[in-house]
Amino acid sequence: MVERVSEPLTKFLFDSLKNKRVIDESFIAEIIEIVINSLDLNDYVKGYKINNVPWDGSKRIRTAEYNYSTKKIVFNLQTALEFYKYNSKNLRIDSWEIVAIIYDCVIQALLHELEHAYQVKKMKQKDKDLESTILVYTNIPVLLYDQYKKLIEEGMTEQDIYDLADNANQISKIYYTYSPIERLAEYYSHKTMATILKELRMLPNISYYECLKFCQSLLRGYSPNITPTKYYFEMLGISELWPKINREGLNLDIESRASLGLSISEEEYQYLIDTTDTLRRIIIK
C-alpha cells in the first residue's frame, strides 16, 4: 500500500491544506477513488456510505468499517470529525495544525479499512508470501466464504460453515488486539501517513504524531510474555501452524517481524518501547 498510494495522496493532502478544503462526502469519495485506482481494488470495493450522526462523547468510536460481504465502506463522518477535534486538545499542536490532524486522522481511518479490502486481494494471489499466508490462516470467515461451494461439495453443511465463521468472528472481537488482520491494517495505514507527512515537510508535529501511532502499531499486542500472532493462532486453535510461520520470519528485519506480530527479542521490544515513549513525550501533553 505505502509506495503505491503515498504519491497521489501526498498531492491530495497538500491541495486540501492549501485550499482549506471541507471534509465532506466528496472528500471521502476522492480518497477512496485514489486508493482503489492505485491498488486496483475495483473488484473489492463496491461503494461507500456516509453516516452523519453526532458524536455521543464516547472515549472510543467506530470511525469506519469495511463490509466483506457487500464490499462497501461505511464512514461515520460527523462522529469522527467531532471526536478528532476534541482529542486534538491533548496534542502539542497549534490552532492551524488542528485542521491538519483531522485531515490526517480521517485519511488514516479510510486507509485502514481499504487495507482490509486489499488484504482479501492478497489472500487470493497465487504465489503467497508470509504476510498473505498469515492473512489466509487468520481471516477464516473470508476464507470460508471464498471456498463455500467447494466446502459444500466436500460434505460440510451450511450450518457447519456458519458455525465456524461465527466462532472465528467471536474470537476476532475478543482478541482484537492480537489479530494480524487488524495490526497490519493499522501498520500500513499509519506508515502511509507517516510517509506522506515526511514528504510534505510542513507539518513536523503531525509527523511526530504519526510516527508515534506507527510505533504503537508495531508494539500492538506485545508484552514480555506474549507474541501477538502466536497467541492469536492459539486462540483460533491452529497453534500447530505457528513454528513454520515463525521460522520463515526469522531473517526479516525488526519492522517486518513486528508488523506481522512475529517473535522479537527483548532488546528489540525495549527499543520499540523507548522510541514510543520518546515520541509520546514530544507530541502528547
mmCIF file of C-alpha atoms in Angstrom:
data_model
loop_
_atom_site.group_PDB
_atom_site.id
_atom_site.type_symbol
_atom_site.label_atom_id
_atom_site.label_comp_id
_atom_site.label_asym_id
_atom_site.label_seq_id
_atom_site.Cartn_x
_atom_site.Cartn_y
_atom_site.Cartn_z
ATOM 1 C CA MET A 1 0.000 0.000 0.000
ATOM 2 C CA VAL A 2 2.589 2.530 1.120
ATOM 3 C CA GLU A 3 4.516 3.057 -2.119
ATOM 4 C CA ARG A 4 1.519 2.903 -4.436
ATOM 5 C CA VAL A 5 -0.804 5.323 -2.660
ATOM 6 C CA SER A 6 1.557 7.753 -0.913
ATOM 7 C CA GLU A 7 2.372 9.832 -4.002
ATOM 8 C CA PRO A 8 -1.214 10.619 -5.112
ATOM 9 C CA LEU A 9 -2.346 11.088 -1.513
ATOM 10 C CA THR A 10 0.544 13.461 -0.799
ATOM 11 C CA LYS A 11 -0.706 15.716 -3.583
ATOM 12 C CA PHE A 12 -4.278 15.327 -2.374
ATOM 13 C CA LEU A 13 -3.373 16.318 1.194
ATOM 14 C CA PHE A 14 -1.225 19.243 0.052
ATOM 15 C CA ASP A 15 -4.014 20.602 -2.158
ATOM 16 C CA SER A 16 -6.599 20.082 0.593
ATOM 17 C CA LEU A 17 -4.500 22.013 3.122
ATOM 18 C CA LYS A 18 -3.716 24.762 0.635
ATOM 19 C CA ASN A 19 -7.373 25.255 -0.314
ATOM 20 C CA LYS A 20 -8.714 24.668 3.214
ATOM 21 C CA ARG A 21 -10.986 22.006 1.813
ATOM 22 C CA VAL A 22 -14.024 20.982 3.824
ATOM 23 C CA ILE A 23 -14.096 17.329 4.862
ATOM 24 C CA ASP A 24 -17.370 16.153 3.370
ATOM 25 C CA GLU A 25 -18.686 13.274 1.265
ATOM 26 C CA SER A 26 -16.748 14.379 -1.827
ATOM 27 C CA PHE A 27 -13.540 14.445 0.244
ATOM 28 C CA ILE A 28 -14.135 10.859 1.405
ATOM 29 C CA ALA A 29 -15.132 9.715 -2.082
ATOM 30 C CA GLU A 30 -11.962 11.117 -3.655
ATOM 31 C CA ILE A 31 -9.693 9.355 -1.172
ATOM 32 C CA ILE A 32 -11.479 6.066 -1.795
ATOM 33 C CA GLU A 33 -11.192 6.531 -5.566
ATOM 34 C CA ILE A 34 -7.462 7.331 -5.335
ATOM 35 C CA VAL A 35 -6.753 4.178 -3.332
ATOM 36 C CA ILE A 36 -8.986 1.945 -5.461
ATOM 37 C CA ASN A 37 -7.203 3.090 -8.607
ATOM 38 C CA SER A 38 -3.737 2.859 -7.050
ATOM 39 C CA LEU A 39 -4.239 -0.678 -5.721
ATOM 40 C CA ASP A 40 -6.608 -1.937 -8.427
ATOM 41 C CA LEU A 41 -9.379 -2.664 -5.933
ATOM 42 C CA ASN A 42 -12.393 -2.298 -8.223
ATOM 43 C CA ASP A 43 -13.411 -5.915 -7.556
ATOM 44 C CA TYR A 44 -13.030 -5.473 -3.792
ATOM 45 C CA VAL A 45 -14.616 -2.088 -3.048
ATOM 46 C CA LYS A 46 -18.107 -1.525 -4.449
ATOM 47 C CA GLY A 47 -19.032 1.813 -2.953
ATOM 48 C CA TYR A 48 -19.391 3.638 0.329
ATOM 49 C CA LYS A 49 -21.944 5.044 2.725
ATOM 50 C CA ILE A 50 -21.599 8.193 4.834
ATOM 51 C CA ASN A 51 -23.314 8.434 8.206
ATOM 52 C CA ASN A 52 -23.726 11.838 9.849
ATOM 53 C CA VAL A 53 -24.597 11.006 13.438
ATOM 54 C CA PRO A 54 -23.197 13.329 16.155
ATOM 55 C CA TRP A 55 -20.503 12.012 18.479
ATOM 56 C CA ASP A 56 -22.028 10.795 21.740
ATOM 57 C CA GLY A 57 -18.984 11.597 23.872
ATOM 58 C CA SER A 58 -17.661 8.020 23.983
ATOM 59 C CA LYS A 59 -13.931 7.574 24.599
ATOM 60 C CA ARG A 60 -13.738 5.170 21.664
ATOM 61 C CA ILE A 61 -15.605 5.338 18.368
ATOM 62 C CA ARG A 62 -16.163 3.203 15.307
ATOM 63 C CA THR A 63 -14.905 5.594 12.641
ATOM 64 C CA ALA A 64 -15.300 3.342 9.617
ATOM 65 C CA GLU A 65 -15.928 -0.239 8.607
ATOM 66 C CA TYR A 66 -15.316 -2.396 5.540
ATOM 67 C CA ASN A 67 -18.052 -4.947 4.950
ATOM 68 C CA TYR A 68 -16.612 -8.128 3.452
ATOM 69 C CA SER A 69 -19.991 -9.240 2.083
ATOM 70 C CA THR A 70 -21.215 -6.043 0.420
ATOM 71 C CA LYS A 71 -17.659 -4.773 -0.242
ATOM 72 C CA LYS A 72 -18.738 -1.317 0.869
ATOM 73 C CA ILE A 73 -17.100 1.113 3.278
ATOM 74 C CA VAL A 74 -19.220 2.856 5.887
ATOM 75 C CA PHE A 75 -17.770 6.079 7.313
ATOM 76 C CA ASN A 76 -19.228 7.803 10.366
ATOM 77 C CA LEU A 77 -18.188 11.265 9.290
ATOM 78 C CA GLN A 78 -19.735 13.631 11.825
ATOM 79 C CA THR A 79 -18.834 11.373 14.736
ATOM 80 C CA ALA A 80 -15.229 11.189 13.507
ATOM 81 C CA LEU A 81 -14.818 14.931 12.952
ATOM 82 C CA GLU A 82 -16.176 15.833 16.386
ATOM 83 C CA PHE A 83 -14.138 13.109 18.096
ATOM 84 C CA TYR A 84 -10.872 14.030 16.365
ATOM 85 C CA LYS A 85 -11.310 17.731 17.089
ATOM 86 C CA TYR A 86 -11.974 17.035 20.767
ATOM 87 C CA ASN A 87 -8.935 14.751 21.098
ATOM 88 C CA SER A 88 -6.652 17.242 19.364
ATOM 89 C CA LYS A 89 -6.562 19.258 22.601
ATOM 90 C CA ASN A 90 -4.354 16.518 24.070
ATOM 91 C CA LEU A 91 -1.627 17.170 21.474
ATOM 92 C CA ARG A 92 1.142 19.748 21.378
ATOM 93 C CA ILE A 93 -0.123 21.450 18.212
ATOM 94 C CA ASP A 94 -1.291 24.944 17.333
ATOM 95 C CA SER A 95 -4.708 26.005 16.016
ATOM 96 C CA TRP A 96 -3.731 25.666 12.346
ATOM 97 C CA GLU A 97 -2.407 22.162 12.937
ATOM 98 C CA ILE A 98 -5.761 21.081 14.365
ATOM 99 C CA VAL A 99 -7.137 21.175 10.822
ATOM 100 C CA ALA A 100 -4.179 19.139 9.605
ATOM 101 C CA ILE A 101 -4.509 16.479 12.324
ATOM 102 C CA ILE A 102 -8.176 15.983 11.436
ATOM 103 C CA TYR A 103 -7.243 15.515 7.760
ATOM 104 C CA ASP A 104 -4.597 13.028 8.856
ATOM 105 C CA CYS A 105 -6.937 11.034 11.102
ATOM 106 C CA VAL A 106 -9.701 10.853 8.501
ATOM 107 C CA ILE A 107 -7.371 9.661 5.746
ATOM 108 C CA GLN A 108 -5.701 7.114 8.054
ATOM 109 C CA ALA A 109 -9.072 5.674 9.091
ATOM 110 C CA LEU A 110 -10.055 5.241 5.450
ATOM 111 C CA LEU A 111 -6.697 3.664 4.610
ATOM 112 C CA HIS A 112 -7.184 1.177 7.452
ATOM 113 C CA GLU A 113 -10.491 -0.030 6.011
ATOM 114 C CA LEU A 114 -9.234 -0.007 2.429
ATOM 115 C CA GLU A 115 -6.310 -2.143 3.558
ATOM 116 C CA HIS A 116 -8.859 -4.746 4.699
ATOM 117 C CA ALA A 117 -10.150 -4.850 1.119
ATOM 118 C CA TYR A 118 -6.580 -5.103 -0.137
ATOM 119 C CA GLN A 119 -5.988 -7.989 2.277
ATOM 120 C CA VAL A 120 -8.687 -10.007 0.517
ATOM 121 C CA LYS A 121 -6.873 -9.419 -2.760
ATOM 122 C CA LYS A 122 -3.591 -10.515 -1.157
ATOM 123 C CA MET A 123 -5.246 -13.676 0.160
ATOM 124 C CA LYS A 124 -6.314 -14.620 -3.368
ATOM 125 C CA GLN A 125 -2.917 -14.206 -5.022
ATOM 126 C CA LYS A 126 -1.455 -17.423 -6.380
ATOM 127 C CA ASP A 127 2.067 -17.060 -5.013
ATOM 128 C CA LYS A 128 1.609 -16.229 -1.349
ATOM 129 C CA ASP A 129 4.269 -14.513 0.711
ATOM 130 C CA LEU A 130 4.463 -14.772 4.510
ATOM 131 C CA GLU A 131 2.013 -11.916 5.067
ATOM 132 C CA SER A 132 -0.676 -13.287 2.761
ATOM 133 C CA THR A 133 -0.243 -16.768 4.292
ATOM 134 C CA ILE A 134 -0.859 -15.349 7.773
ATOM 135 C CA LEU A 135 -3.910 -13.491 6.459
ATOM 136 C CA VAL A 136 -5.330 -16.699 4.992
ATOM 137 C CA TYR A 137 -4.847 -18.582 8.261
ATOM 138 C CA THR A 138 -6.421 -15.874 10.415
ATOM 139 C CA ASN A 139 -9.213 -14.434 8.252
ATOM 140 C CA ILE A 140 -11.303 -17.570 8.473
ATOM 141 C CA PRO A 141 -14.751 -16.051 7.638
ATOM 142 C CA VAL A 142 -13.426 -14.647 4.348
ATOM 143 C CA LEU A 143 -11.718 -17.957 3.556
ATOM 144 C CA LEU A 144 -14.921 -19.900 4.266
ATOM 145 C CA TYR A 145 -16.976 -17.526 2.122
ATOM 146 C CA ASP A 146 -14.494 -17.809 -0.738
ATOM 147 C CA GLN A 147 -14.408 -21.638 -0.513
ATOM 148 C CA TYR A 148 -18.131 -22.023 0.208
ATOM 149 C CA LYS A 149 -19.100 -24.124 -2.839
ATOM 150 C CA LYS A 150 -16.063 -26.371 -2.501
ATOM 151 C CA LEU A 151 -16.753 -26.986 1.200
ATOM 152 C CA ILE A 152 -20.372 -27.906 0.489
ATOM 153 C CA GLU A 153 -19.240 -30.334 -2.204
ATOM 154 C CA GLU A 154 -16.817 -31.880 0.296
ATOM 155 C CA GLY A 155 -19.658 -32.631 2.718
ATOM 156 C CA MET A 156 -19.896 -29.656 5.037
ATOM 157 C CA THR A 157 -23.342 -28.273 5.746
ATOM 158 C CA GLU A 158 -24.354 -24.612 5.626
ATOM 159 C CA GLN A 159 -24.699 -24.752 9.418
ATOM 160 C CA ASP A 160 -21.163 -26.141 9.780
ATOM 161 C CA ILE A 161 -19.766 -23.272 7.730
ATOM 162 C CA TYR A 162 -21.863 -20.708 9.585
ATOM 163 C CA ASP A 163 -20.736 -22.059 12.985
ATOM 164 C CA LEU A 164 -17.064 -21.956 12.000
ATOM 165 C CA ALA A 165 -17.371 -18.413 10.677
ATOM 166 C CA ASP A 166 -19.322 -17.264 13.719
ATOM 167 C CA ASN A 167 -16.778 -18.769 16.107
ATOM 168 C CA ALA A 168 -13.918 -17.073 14.237
ATOM 169 C CA ASN A 169 -15.779 -13.753 14.317
ATOM 170 C CA GLN A 170 -16.285 -14.025 18.062
ATOM 171 C CA ILE A 171 -12.584 -14.770 18.570
ATOM 172 C CA SER A 172 -11.631 -11.770 16.402
ATOM 173 C CA LYS A 173 -13.781 -9.488 18.570
ATOM 174 C CA ILE A 174 -12.473 -10.837 21.878
ATOM 175 C CA TYR A 175 -8.814 -10.931 20.820
ATOM 176 C CA TYR A 176 -8.926 -7.878 18.528
ATOM 177 C CA THR A 177 -5.628 -6.522 19.888
ATOM 178 C CA TYR A 178 -3.730 -9.641 18.763
ATOM 179 C CA SER A 179 -5.311 -10.050 15.323
ATOM 180 C CA PRO A 180 -2.799 -9.905 12.432
ATOM 181 C CA ILE A 181 -5.607 -8.595 10.233
ATOM 182 C CA GLU A 182 -6.080 -5.514 12.393
ATOM 183 C CA ARG A 183 -2.416 -4.947 13.242
ATOM 184 C CA LEU A 184 -1.476 -4.979 9.538
ATOM 185 C CA ALA A 185 -4.275 -2.533 8.661
ATOM 186 C CA GLU A 186 -3.006 -0.210 11.406
ATOM 187 C CA TYR A 187 0.607 -0.691 10.346
ATOM 188 C CA TYR A 188 0.099 0.104 6.671
ATOM 189 C CA SER A 189 -2.306 2.996 7.217
ATOM 190 C CA HIS A 190 -0.048 4.745 9.736
ATOM 191 C CA LYS A 191 3.132 4.048 7.766
ATOM 192 C CA THR A 192 1.487 5.527 4.683
ATOM 193 C CA MET A 193 0.500 8.680 6.568
ATOM 194 C CA ALA A 194 3.976 8.964 8.133
ATOM 195 C CA THR A 195 5.480 8.684 4.643
ATOM 196 C CA ILE A 196 3.143 11.351 3.250
ATOM 197 C CA LEU A 197 3.860 13.789 6.085
ATOM 198 C CA LYS A 198 7.606 13.261 5.745
ATOM 199 C CA GLU A 199 7.314 14.092 2.057
ATOM 200 C CA LEU A 200 5.319 17.261 2.753
ATOM 201 C CA ARG A 201 7.896 18.555 5.272
ATOM 202 C CA MET A 202 5.494 21.217 6.504
ATOM 203 C CA LEU A 203 3.802 19.581 9.486
ATOM 204 C CA PRO A 204 6.542 18.377 11.888
ATOM 205 C CA ASN A 205 4.215 17.977 14.874
ATOM 206 C CA ILE A 206 1.717 15.918 12.868
ATOM 207 C CA SER A 207 4.664 13.839 11.644
ATOM 208 C CA TYR A 208 5.677 13.157 15.242
ATOM 209 C CA TYR A 209 2.091 12.091 15.951
ATOM 210 C CA GLU A 210 2.033 9.675 13.016
ATOM 211 C CA CYS A 211 5.435 8.272 13.938
ATOM 212 C CA LEU A 212 4.046 7.643 17.418
ATOM 213 C CA LYS A 213 0.977 5.862 16.030
ATOM 214 C CA PHE A 214 3.209 3.877 13.675
ATOM 215 C CA CYS A 215 5.407 2.688 16.572
ATOM 216 C CA GLN A 216 2.302 1.845 18.590
ATOM 217 C CA SER A 217 1.063 -0.300 15.700
ATOM 218 C CA LEU A 218 4.322 -2.273 15.857
ATOM 219 C CA LEU A 219 4.005 -2.746 19.623
ATOM 220 C CA ARG A 220 0.342 -3.746 19.419
ATOM 221 C CA GLY A 221 -0.315 -6.891 21.449
ATOM 222 C CA TYR A 222 3.287 -7.463 22.504
ATOM 223 C CA SER A 223 4.259 -7.945 26.134
ATOM 224 C CA PRO A 224 7.246 -9.678 27.736
ATOM 225 C CA ASN A 225 5.208 -12.914 27.774
ATOM 226 C CA ILE A 226 3.113 -12.634 24.597
ATOM 227 C CA THR A 227 3.937 -12.749 20.895
ATOM 228 C CA PRO A 228 0.679 -11.496 19.347
ATOM 229 C CA THR A 229 0.343 -13.644 16.222
ATOM 230 C CA LYS A 230 1.431 -16.778 18.085
ATOM 231 C CA TYR A 231 -1.178 -16.012 20.756
ATOM 232 C CA TYR A 232 -3.867 -15.409 18.121
ATOM 233 C CA PHE A 233 -3.057 -18.730 16.442
ATOM 234 C CA GLU A 234 -3.526 -20.405 19.821
ATOM 235 C CA MET A 235 -6.917 -18.751 20.312
ATOM 236 C CA LEU A 236 -8.010 -19.916 16.860
ATOM 237 C CA GLY A 237 -6.846 -23.456 17.635
ATOM 238 C CA ILE A 238 -4.208 -23.506 14.886
ATOM 239 C CA SER A 239 -1.075 -23.326 17.048
ATOM 240 C CA GLU A 240 0.464 -26.230 15.091
ATOM 241 C CA LEU A 241 0.962 -23.807 12.179
ATOM 242 C CA TRP A 242 2.980 -21.324 14.234
ATOM 243 C CA PRO A 243 6.510 -22.904 14.190
ATOM 244 C CA LYS A 244 6.699 -22.853 10.372
ATOM 245 C CA ILE A 245 5.388 -19.284 10.214
ATOM 246 C CA ASN A 246 7.862 -18.114 12.830
ATOM 247 C CA ARG A 247 10.810 -19.855 11.131
ATOM 248 C CA GLU A 248 10.014 -18.136 7.851
ATOM 249 C CA GLY A 249 10.172 -14.777 9.584
ATOM 250 C CA LEU A 250 13.475 -15.241 11.422
ATOM 251 C CA ASN A 251 15.565 -13.439 8.801
ATOM 252 C CA LEU A 252 13.232 -10.452 8.479
ATOM 253 C CA ASP A 253 14.165 -7.082 9.967
ATOM 254 C CA ILE A 254 12.548 -5.893 13.196
ATOM 255 C CA GLU A 255 9.923 -3.741 11.462
ATOM 256 C CA SER A 256 8.790 -6.585 9.193
ATOM 257 C CA ARG A 257 8.597 -9.080 12.061
ATOM 258 C CA ALA A 258 6.781 -6.643 14.352
ATOM 259 C CA SER A 259 4.321 -5.679 11.614
ATOM 260 C CA LEU A 260 3.413 -9.368 11.330
ATOM 261 C CA GLY A 261 3.323 -9.936 15.094
ATOM 262 C CA LEU A 262 6.204 -12.432 14.983
ATOM 263 C CA SER A 263 8.927 -13.058 17.562
ATOM 264 C CA ILE A 264 11.140 -10.144 18.539
ATOM 265 C CA SER A 265 13.981 -10.099 21.072
ATOM 266 C CA GLU A 266 13.863 -8.428 24.479
ATOM 267 C CA GLU A 267 16.272 -5.769 23.186
ATOM 268 C CA GLU A 268 14.069 -5.080 20.145
ATOM 269 C CA TYR A 269 10.981 -4.890 22.314
ATOM 270 C CA GLN A 270 12.672 -2.410 24.639
ATOM 271 C CA TYR A 271 13.854 -0.355 21.664
ATOM 272 C CA LEU A 272 10.255 -0.005 20.461
ATOM 273 C CA ILE A 273 9.098 0.887 23.977
ATOM 274 C CA ASP A 274 11.805 3.563 24.336
ATOM 275 C CA THR A 275 11.104 5.048 20.897
ATOM 276 C CA THR A 276 7.380 5.173 21.590
ATOM 277 C CA ASP A 277 7.922 6.827 24.973
ATOM 278 C CA THR A 278 10.174 9.467 23.400
ATOM 279 C CA LEU A 279 7.629 10.300 20.712
ATOM 280 C CA ARG A 280 4.827 10.395 23.267
ATOM 281 C CA ARG A 281 6.701 12.982 25.338
ATOM 282 C CA ILE A 282 7.215 15.131 22.249
ATOM 283 C CA ILE A 283 3.638 15.263 20.998
ATOM 284 C CA ILE A 284 1.282 14.342 23.858
ATOM 285 C CA LYS A 285 0.576 16.963 26.530
#
